[in-house]
Amino acid sequence: MPDAKYVYLFPEGNKDQKDLLGGKGANLAEMTNLGLPVPPGFTITTEACNAYIQAGNEFPAGLLDQVRDALKKVERETGKGFGDPKNPLLVSVRSGAKFSMPGMMDTILDLGLNDETLEGLIAKTGDKRFSYDSLRRFIMMFGDIVLEIERTKFDQIFDEAKEQAGVATDAEMPAGALLDVASRFRELVKSETGDPFPEDPLQQLELAIRAVFNSWDNQRAKHYRRIEKIPDDLGTAVNVQTMVFGNMGDDSGSGVAFTRDPVSGDPEIWGEYLANAQGEDVVAGIRTPTPIAAFKDSAKELYDEFAEISNKLDRHYRDAMDMEFTIEQGKLYMLQCRVGKRSSRSAVVIAVDMMHEGLITKEEALQRVEPERLDELLHPQVDPHIKTVPITDLGANAEKAATATPDLIFTVPAGRLERVKSANALPDSAVIASGGERTIAAMPLADWDALGTDQRDALLENAEFLEIARGLAASPGAAAGTAVFDPDTAHERGRNGEDVILVRQETSPDDIHGMQAAQAILTQRGGMSSHAALVARGFGIPCVAGCEQITVDEAARSMSVGGLTISEDQTITVDGSTGAVLLGKVPTVAPDLFPKLTELLGWADEVRKLGVRTNADNPPDAAKAIEFGAEGIGLCRTEHMFFEQDRLPVVREMILSAAEAKSLESAVAELESAVRGASGASRAAMEERLSDLKGSLEGPMGRYRGSLEKLLPVQQGDFEEIFRVMEGRPVTIRLIDPPMHEFLPDHDELLETVTRLRATGKDGAELREKEAMLHEVERLRETNPMLGLRGCRLGILYPEVNEMQVRAIFGAAAAVAKEGKEVHPEIMIPLIGFDEELAQLRELLERVAQETLQEAGVDVPYLFGTMIELPRAALTAGKIAAQAQFFSFGTNDLTQTTLGLSRDDAEASFLTHYMEKGILRDNPFDTIDQEGVGQLVTQAVKAGRATRPDLKIGICGEHGGDPRSVHFFHEAGLDYVSCSPFRVPIARLAAAHAALEDRT
Ligand code: PEP
Ligand code: MG
C-alpha cells in the first residue's frame, strides 16, 4: 500500500481543506491559486500530526521522503537550494491548526542557516549585519522553541552584549557583535543540551516539524482549547514556506492588516506596519507599529497593490479577512490570510454591510454574529458627558489623588467649585485636597449612587475625571477594577469574584488564564494586532494596548506615569472604546442599540419562532426592554417593589402583625370548636377566654389589614405605570415569592446590636424595640428557607397578601383600561408543587379579580397561570395544566431543586471545581442542564399541552438569555423566553439562529 499523502504543495490545496491543511495552510493554498504573491512552500497535514502522536511521537512512514520531494520542488521554483552555500533557501516553519489559536503555537524563522549558508546569504544580500542578525535570531528561536532552552538565557546573553557594545537597542548592534552573540548562543546550546547546535538544514527541519507537532499538546495550547471548546484530536498542520525578509532595510517591513476595520467595522482597509522588521515583531508587540495609512503616502504604488489584494480577498472569501504581509526590498508578499477576529460591534456592522453589498444573504448575516457577542455591546460605556484632565496636570496634588482609595476620584477646577457646592453635589467627606486651582475629591460608589439626578448632572458638568494615560482603543467597552500586574494574581482574584484589570508591559500566551479572569486588559506596548488586543477582542473584554505613556514595572507591581506611581490595588477604569485609562471608577452609561444592530435584529425577528419577553419589575426596566425589542413582560417580581425605602417599614409591620394575627386566629378557631362541644360552667369559662382572645386578636389583625391597605394603593400605582409603559403587551405578574424573613432585618446584625445594647445598658427603649424585633425574626427563621414557607405556600397561609396584590393588579388594569389603553395582565403563582395548591388559590384569587373588575365596571382579559419550578410540578404538569392557562418555567429554582444544588452555596464553593474536573461542562445555572432539567421541561410541555392544547408556555429563569439554552427552548416548543432587558437582543438573535438551524 502506498504511503498516505502527508505533504501538499501550496498549489495543491484550497480554502475548504482546513481539516487537513489547517486554517493557515488552506488559505495559503487558496491565495496561491488566486495568483497572489505568496512565497512558495508546502503544508504537512494534520493527519501526519495525528499519526505522529498516535505512534508515540514517531513520524509516519514516508513523511520525510515527501518533505524532501516537496523541498526539491520549492527549490526549483525559487531557484535556491536548501543548504546550498552559494544560494541558500531559507524557510519559515509555522504551525497551523484548523482553528486559529493566536500565539499558541510557535514559529521558527530563517531555518536552513548555518555557517556555510550564512556565507551564501551574505553574498546574496551583500549585507553582513542583516545576515548575522538572521543567524542570531534563528539560533535563539530554534533554541527556545525546538530545543526548549529558557528564552531568558538567550536574552541575558544578548543584553550583556548590548551593554558591552554600549548600545541601547537591537538595531544599533554592530555586525561583528551580532556574530559574536550567535557563537555565544551556540555555546549556550551546547552547555544546555550537551550537543552542538544542529547545523544540517534537513536535521533542523526535521526537529522543527517535531516541535510543531509536540506543541499541539503544550500546556497553553491545551488551556486555550479548553476555553474555546476546541477538540483535542484535531492536530495541527505544519507550514514550511520560503523566507522573505522584512528586515532588509528601510524599503522592507512587515505588517498586519484587515480588509475592514476590525474595531468599528467600517469598510476601509485597516492595518499596521513596522519598517525594517519581521512579522513576528508586529504580533509580539515589541515595538509599536505605525498605521498603514502612513505607508499609503510613502509608497503609493505598493499601497495600491495591497489595497487591490485586500479587496480581492474580502470579496472572494465574502468575509473580512486578516492578512499578514512582508515587503522585501520593495516587493510585496502575502504570508497569511484568515477570517479576521473583530470586535462585536464590527461583527454586526460587517455582516449588515456585506448583506447590502450583495455578498451574503440576510440569513448568512445573522449567522455571522454569535449571539453571545452582543453581550459586549450591551455593557456599559463611559458616560459620554464626563470631562477628563491628565492626572499629571494636578501638580503636587497628583500624588494624593493617586493614593486615594474610594471608587470615584475627580477634580473640580476652582472656577466651578461654587456650582457643584450649590447643587449639593460634593459631600464634605469627599474632599481630599482643596484650595488653589483645583479641589481633589474621592467618593465611594455608594455616595455617588445616593446623589439625585440633578446633583449628578451638576457634578458631571463641572468635575474632571483623571486620565492616567491614553493608548490604543484595542477592544471596546469600559470596565473598572483593581489594577493587578501578574496573570496568576488576576486569575486568583478574578475567580473569587473581584473585578480586576490586568496590567502588563505586553501579554503573551502564558497570561491567558489571567486575561480570562480580568474585566479588562491594559498593556504598555503592542499594537492593535498584539496578543493582548486579539485575545481581548476574542473574549469580548475591553482593552487598551500600546499605552506608551505608562511604564509598567511588573516586578514592583506598579505602573508609573510622569513621576507618579499607581500600585496594585488601586482602582482604574479602562475605556477600550477611546483608549483612555482613568483613575478610579468612572460613571458609565447603559448602551443603546445602534442602527445596524437594530437592522440585524429586525432580520432576526423575521425568522425566529420563539417570542422574547423580559423580566422587569419597574417602568424604566420595562421601557428599556421594549427599546431592545421585548414583546411583553415574562416575569414581574412583585416583591422587589416591597423593598423600596418608603415601603419597607409598612411591609415589616404587615409581616410581624400577620404572624401574630395568624397564630391568634388559629387559637380562636380552636377555642371556638372546643366551646361548641362544651357545656355548663366549663363552657362559660371558655366563652370568657374566647372573648378575651378575640379582643387580643383585634390589635394585630387590625395592624395586618391596615398595613395591607396602606400597601394596596402603592402596588396599584406600580402596576399602573408598568401597564402604561407596556402599551397592551402581556405582563406576567408573579405574586409574592420569597420567604418573609428576607424583608426583616438580618438576624446576626440584630443579635449583635441587642448584645451591644445590653452590654452598654444605654438606651432602654431602643433595646426593647430591638429585642422585640429579634424575637420575631427568630420566630420566622427557617433552617432551609429556600425550601420553606415561600411561594404559593405564603399565599395559602396568608391569603390576604395575595388578595391585596390581585386587587392592586386589577385595580391598576381597570384604571389604565379606562384611559382607553389595552392591558393584558397574567397572574402567576410561584413554587407550585401540587395541583390542589393552585386550585385553592385560583378559586380565591379569580373571585377577587372578578370583584375588582366589577366594582370598576370594566372588563379586562387576563390569564391565570403558574410557574413550573419544582420537579413535582413538572412531573404532574398534566394535572396542573387543568388549573393553569399558562406555564412559565422558573429554571433557577427548577435547577436548584432538580440537581439538589443550592445556587448560592454551590456557585461560591464547589461548582468551579466540578467544571475544572470535567464533572460538569457548564454552570447549570447559566446554561440549562438539558439532560436532567431539560427532560423535565420537555415532559412538562408535552403533558401540559395534552391537557390544554392552547397552554401558553414560557421560561423566565436566567437561562432565558443564554443562547445555548434559548436553542433548547426553541426545540422544546416553548412559546417564549423571558430574560433581563439587556439580554433581550441576545435572545432575539439566538432564537433566530435556532430557527435557521431548523431549516438546514
Ligand atoms: C426561577 O426560579 O427561575 C425564577 C424565575 O424565580 P426566582 O429566580 O425569583 O426564584
Ligand atoms: Mg423561583
PDB file of N, CA, C and O and ligand atoms in Angstrom, residues 635 637 734 737 790 867 869 890-893 956-957, ligand 1:
ATOM      1  N   LEU A 635     -41.822  38.095  33.477  1.00  0.00           N
ATOM      2  CA  LEU A 635     -41.729  37.961  34.936  1.00  0.00           C
ATOM      3  C   LEU A 635     -41.580  39.329  35.569  1.00  0.00           C
ATOM      4  O   LEU A 635     -40.595  40.028  35.356  1.00  0.00           O
ATOM      5  N   ARG A 637     -41.355  40.536  39.250  1.00  0.00           N
ATOM      6  CA  ARG A 637     -41.248  40.036  40.627  1.00  0.00           C
ATOM      7  C   ARG A 637     -41.788  41.124  41.544  1.00  0.00           C
ATOM      8  O   ARG A 637     -41.095  42.107  41.798  1.00  0.00           O
ATOM      9  N   ARG A 734     -45.931  37.995  38.950  1.00  0.00           N
ATOM     10  CA  ARG A 734     -45.841  36.888  39.901  1.00  0.00           C
ATOM     11  C   ARG A 734     -46.189  37.392  41.290  1.00  0.00           C
ATOM     12  O   ARG A 734     -45.654  38.418  41.741  1.00  0.00           O
ATOM     13  N   ASP A 737     -43.175  35.911  46.466  1.00  0.00           N
ATOM     14  CA  ASP A 737     -42.475  34.625  46.416  1.00  0.00           C
ATOM     15  C   ASP A 737     -41.465  34.376  47.548  1.00  0.00           C
ATOM     16  O   ASP A 737     -41.411  33.278  48.086  1.00  0.00           O
ATOM     17  N   ARG A 790     -42.492  29.813  51.490  1.00  0.00           N
ATOM     18  CA  ARG A 790     -42.339  30.810  50.439  1.00  0.00           C
ATOM     19  C   ARG A 790     -43.244  30.423  49.274  1.00  0.00           C
ATOM     20  O   ARG A 790     -43.878  29.378  49.281  1.00  0.00           O
ATOM     21  N   MET A 867     -45.906  29.116  37.735  1.00  0.00           N
ATOM     22  CA  MET A 867     -44.529  28.791  37.417  1.00  0.00           C
ATOM     23  C   MET A 867     -44.356  27.299  37.610  1.00  0.00           C
ATOM     24  O   MET A 867     -44.975  26.707  38.493  1.00  0.00           O
ATOM     25  N   GLU A 869     -41.465  25.235  38.733  1.00  0.00           N
ATOM     26  CA  GLU A 869     -40.096  25.365  39.231  1.00  0.00           C
ATOM     27  C   GLU A 869     -39.762  24.332  40.300  1.00  0.00           C
ATOM     28  O   GLU A 869     -38.752  24.450  40.973  1.00  0.00           O
ATOM     29  N   GLY A 890     -39.629  28.258  35.847  1.00  0.00           N
ATOM     30  CA  GLY A 890     -38.689  29.009  36.678  1.00  0.00           C
ATOM     31  C   GLY A 890     -37.448  28.149  36.784  1.00  0.00           C
ATOM     32  O   GLY A 890     -37.275  27.373  37.731  1.00  0.00           O
ATOM     33  N   THR A 891     -36.598  28.267  35.787  1.00  0.00           N
ATOM     34  CA  THR A 891     -35.481  27.310  35.708  1.00  0.00           C
ATOM     35  C   THR A 891     -34.399  27.556  36.757  1.00  0.00           C
ATOM     36  O   THR A 891     -33.546  26.711  36.952  1.00  0.00           O
ATOM     37  N   ASN A 892     -34.458  28.705  37.432  1.00  0.00           N
ATOM     38  CA  ASN A 892     -33.487  28.899  38.523  1.00  0.00           C
ATOM     39  C   ASN A 892     -33.814  27.918  39.651  1.00  0.00           C
ATOM     40  O   ASN A 892     -32.966  27.142  40.086  1.00  0.00           O
ATOM     41  N   ASP A 893     -35.062  27.968  40.104  1.00  0.00           N
ATOM     42  CA  ASP A 893     -35.450  27.044  41.169  1.00  0.00           C
ATOM     43  C   ASP A 893     -35.512  25.611  40.656  1.00  0.00           C
ATOM     44  O   ASP A 893     -35.159  24.678  41.368  1.00  0.00           O
ATOM     45  N   CYS A 956     -38.742  31.838  32.446  1.00  0.00           N
ATOM     46  CA  CYS A 956     -38.323  33.146  32.952  1.00  0.00           C
ATOM     47  C   CYS A 956     -37.124  33.056  33.895  1.00  0.00           C
ATOM     48  O   CYS A 956     -36.786  34.014  34.562  1.00  0.00           O
ATOM     49  N   GLY A 957     -36.486  31.881  33.955  1.00  0.00           N
ATOM     50  CA  GLY A 957     -35.250  31.786  34.746  1.00  0.00           C
ATOM     51  C   GLY A 957     -34.120  32.480  33.990  1.00  0.00           C
ATOM     52  O   GLY A 957     -34.295  32.908  32.844  1.00  0.00           O
TER      53      GLY A 957
HETATM   54  C1  PEP B   1     -36.852  30.905  38.857  1.00  0.00           C
HETATM   55  O1  PEP B   1     -36.854  30.218  39.863  1.00  0.00           O
HETATM   56  O2  PEP B   1     -36.383  30.531  37.780  1.00  0.00           O
HETATM   57  C2  PEP B   1     -37.414  32.252  38.902  1.00  0.00           C
HETATM   58  C3  PEP B   1     -37.511  32.973  37.801  1.00  0.00           C
HETATM   59  O3  PEP B   1     -37.735  32.733  40.119  1.00  0.00           O
HETATM   60  P1  PEP B   1     -36.691  33.375  41.151  1.00  0.00           P
HETATM   61  O4  PEP B   1     -35.383  33.474  40.435  1.00  0.00           O
HETATM   62  O5  PEP B   1     -37.260  34.686  41.514  1.00  0.00           O
HETATM   63  O6  PEP B   1     -36.713  32.377  42.223  1.00  0.00           O
END
